[in-house]
PDB file of C-alpha atoms in Angstrom:
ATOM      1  CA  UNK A   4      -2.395 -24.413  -5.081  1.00  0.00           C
ATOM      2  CA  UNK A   5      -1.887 -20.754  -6.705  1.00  0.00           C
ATOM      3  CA  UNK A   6       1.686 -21.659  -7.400  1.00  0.00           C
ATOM      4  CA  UNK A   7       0.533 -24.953  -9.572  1.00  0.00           C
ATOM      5  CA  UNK A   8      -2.241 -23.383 -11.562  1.00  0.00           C
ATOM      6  CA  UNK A   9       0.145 -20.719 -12.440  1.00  0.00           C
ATOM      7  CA  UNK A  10       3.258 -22.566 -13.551  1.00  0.00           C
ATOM      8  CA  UNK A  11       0.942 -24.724 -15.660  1.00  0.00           C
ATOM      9  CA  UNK A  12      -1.391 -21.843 -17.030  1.00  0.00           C
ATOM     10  CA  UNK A  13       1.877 -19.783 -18.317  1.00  0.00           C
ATOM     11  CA  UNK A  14       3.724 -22.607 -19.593  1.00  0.00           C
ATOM     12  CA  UNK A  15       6.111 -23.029 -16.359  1.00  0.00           C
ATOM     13  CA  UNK A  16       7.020 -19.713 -14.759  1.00  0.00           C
ATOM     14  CA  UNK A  17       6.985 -20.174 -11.665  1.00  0.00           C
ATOM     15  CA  UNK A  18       4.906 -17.685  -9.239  1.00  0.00           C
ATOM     16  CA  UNK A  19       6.058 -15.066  -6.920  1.00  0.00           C
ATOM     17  CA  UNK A  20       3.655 -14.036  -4.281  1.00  0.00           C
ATOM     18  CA  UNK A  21       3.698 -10.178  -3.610  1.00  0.00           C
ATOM     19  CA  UNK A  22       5.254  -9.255  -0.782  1.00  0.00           C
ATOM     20  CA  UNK A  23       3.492  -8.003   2.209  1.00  0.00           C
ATOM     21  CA  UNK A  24       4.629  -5.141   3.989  1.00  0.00           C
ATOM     22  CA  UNK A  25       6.155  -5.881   7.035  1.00  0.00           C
ATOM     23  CA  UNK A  26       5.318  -4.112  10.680  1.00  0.00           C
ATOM     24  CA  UNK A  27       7.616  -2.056  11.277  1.00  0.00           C
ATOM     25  CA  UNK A  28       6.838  -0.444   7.383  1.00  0.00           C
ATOM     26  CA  UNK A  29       3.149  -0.084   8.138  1.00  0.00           C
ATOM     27  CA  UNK A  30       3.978   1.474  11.774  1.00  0.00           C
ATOM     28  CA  UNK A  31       6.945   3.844  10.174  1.00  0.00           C
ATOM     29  CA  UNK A  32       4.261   4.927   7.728  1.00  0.00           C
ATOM     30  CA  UNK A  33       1.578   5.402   9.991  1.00  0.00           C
ATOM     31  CA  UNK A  34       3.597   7.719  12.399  1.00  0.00           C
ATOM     32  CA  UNK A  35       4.737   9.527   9.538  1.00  0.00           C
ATOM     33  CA  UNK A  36       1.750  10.406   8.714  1.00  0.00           C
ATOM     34  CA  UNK A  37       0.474  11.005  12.262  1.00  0.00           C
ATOM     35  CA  UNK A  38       3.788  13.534  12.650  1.00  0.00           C
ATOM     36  CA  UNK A  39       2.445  15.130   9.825  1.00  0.00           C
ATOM     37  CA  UNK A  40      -0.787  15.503  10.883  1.00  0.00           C
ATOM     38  CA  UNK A  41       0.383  17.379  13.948  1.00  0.00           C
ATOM     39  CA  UNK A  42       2.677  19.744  12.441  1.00  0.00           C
ATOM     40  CA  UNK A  43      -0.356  21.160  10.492  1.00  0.00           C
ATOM     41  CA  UNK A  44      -2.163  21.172  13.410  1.00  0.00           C
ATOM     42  CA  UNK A  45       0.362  23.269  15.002  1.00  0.00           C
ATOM     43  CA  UNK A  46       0.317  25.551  12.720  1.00  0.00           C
ATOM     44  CA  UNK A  47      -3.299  25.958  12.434  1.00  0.00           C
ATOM     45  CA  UNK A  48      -2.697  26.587  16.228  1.00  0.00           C
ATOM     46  CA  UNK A  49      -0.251  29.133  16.163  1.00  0.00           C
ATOM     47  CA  UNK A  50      -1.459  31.174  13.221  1.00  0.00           C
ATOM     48  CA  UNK A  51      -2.419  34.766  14.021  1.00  0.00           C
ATOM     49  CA  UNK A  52      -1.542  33.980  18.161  1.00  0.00           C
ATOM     50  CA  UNK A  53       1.092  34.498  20.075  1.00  0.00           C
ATOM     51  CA  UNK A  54       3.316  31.894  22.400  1.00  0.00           C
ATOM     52  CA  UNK A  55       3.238  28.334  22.469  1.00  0.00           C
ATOM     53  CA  UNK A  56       0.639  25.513  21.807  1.00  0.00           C
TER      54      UNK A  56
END
């Protein structure tokens, strides 16, 4: 229905829908950040202290 009320409200151009991110983006992203997060943490950690976390 989107698709007909824009192709007749902009004179015929017809609509693209935005894409949605796919899975494996969204998981890639999350463990990104999530490998991120623990690197800080590790640092935090290891800051002024000797040996391993």
């Amino acid at each position: 229905m989107r698709q007909i009320e824009h192709y007749f409200a902009t004179g015929g151009e017809t609509f693209k829908p935005e894409s949605e991110k796919k899975a494996g983006e969204s998981i890639a992203e999350e463990l990104k950040a999530m490998r991120e997060e623990m690197a800080a943490l590790r640092e935090e950690g290891t800051a002024g202290k000797s040996g391993n976390f």
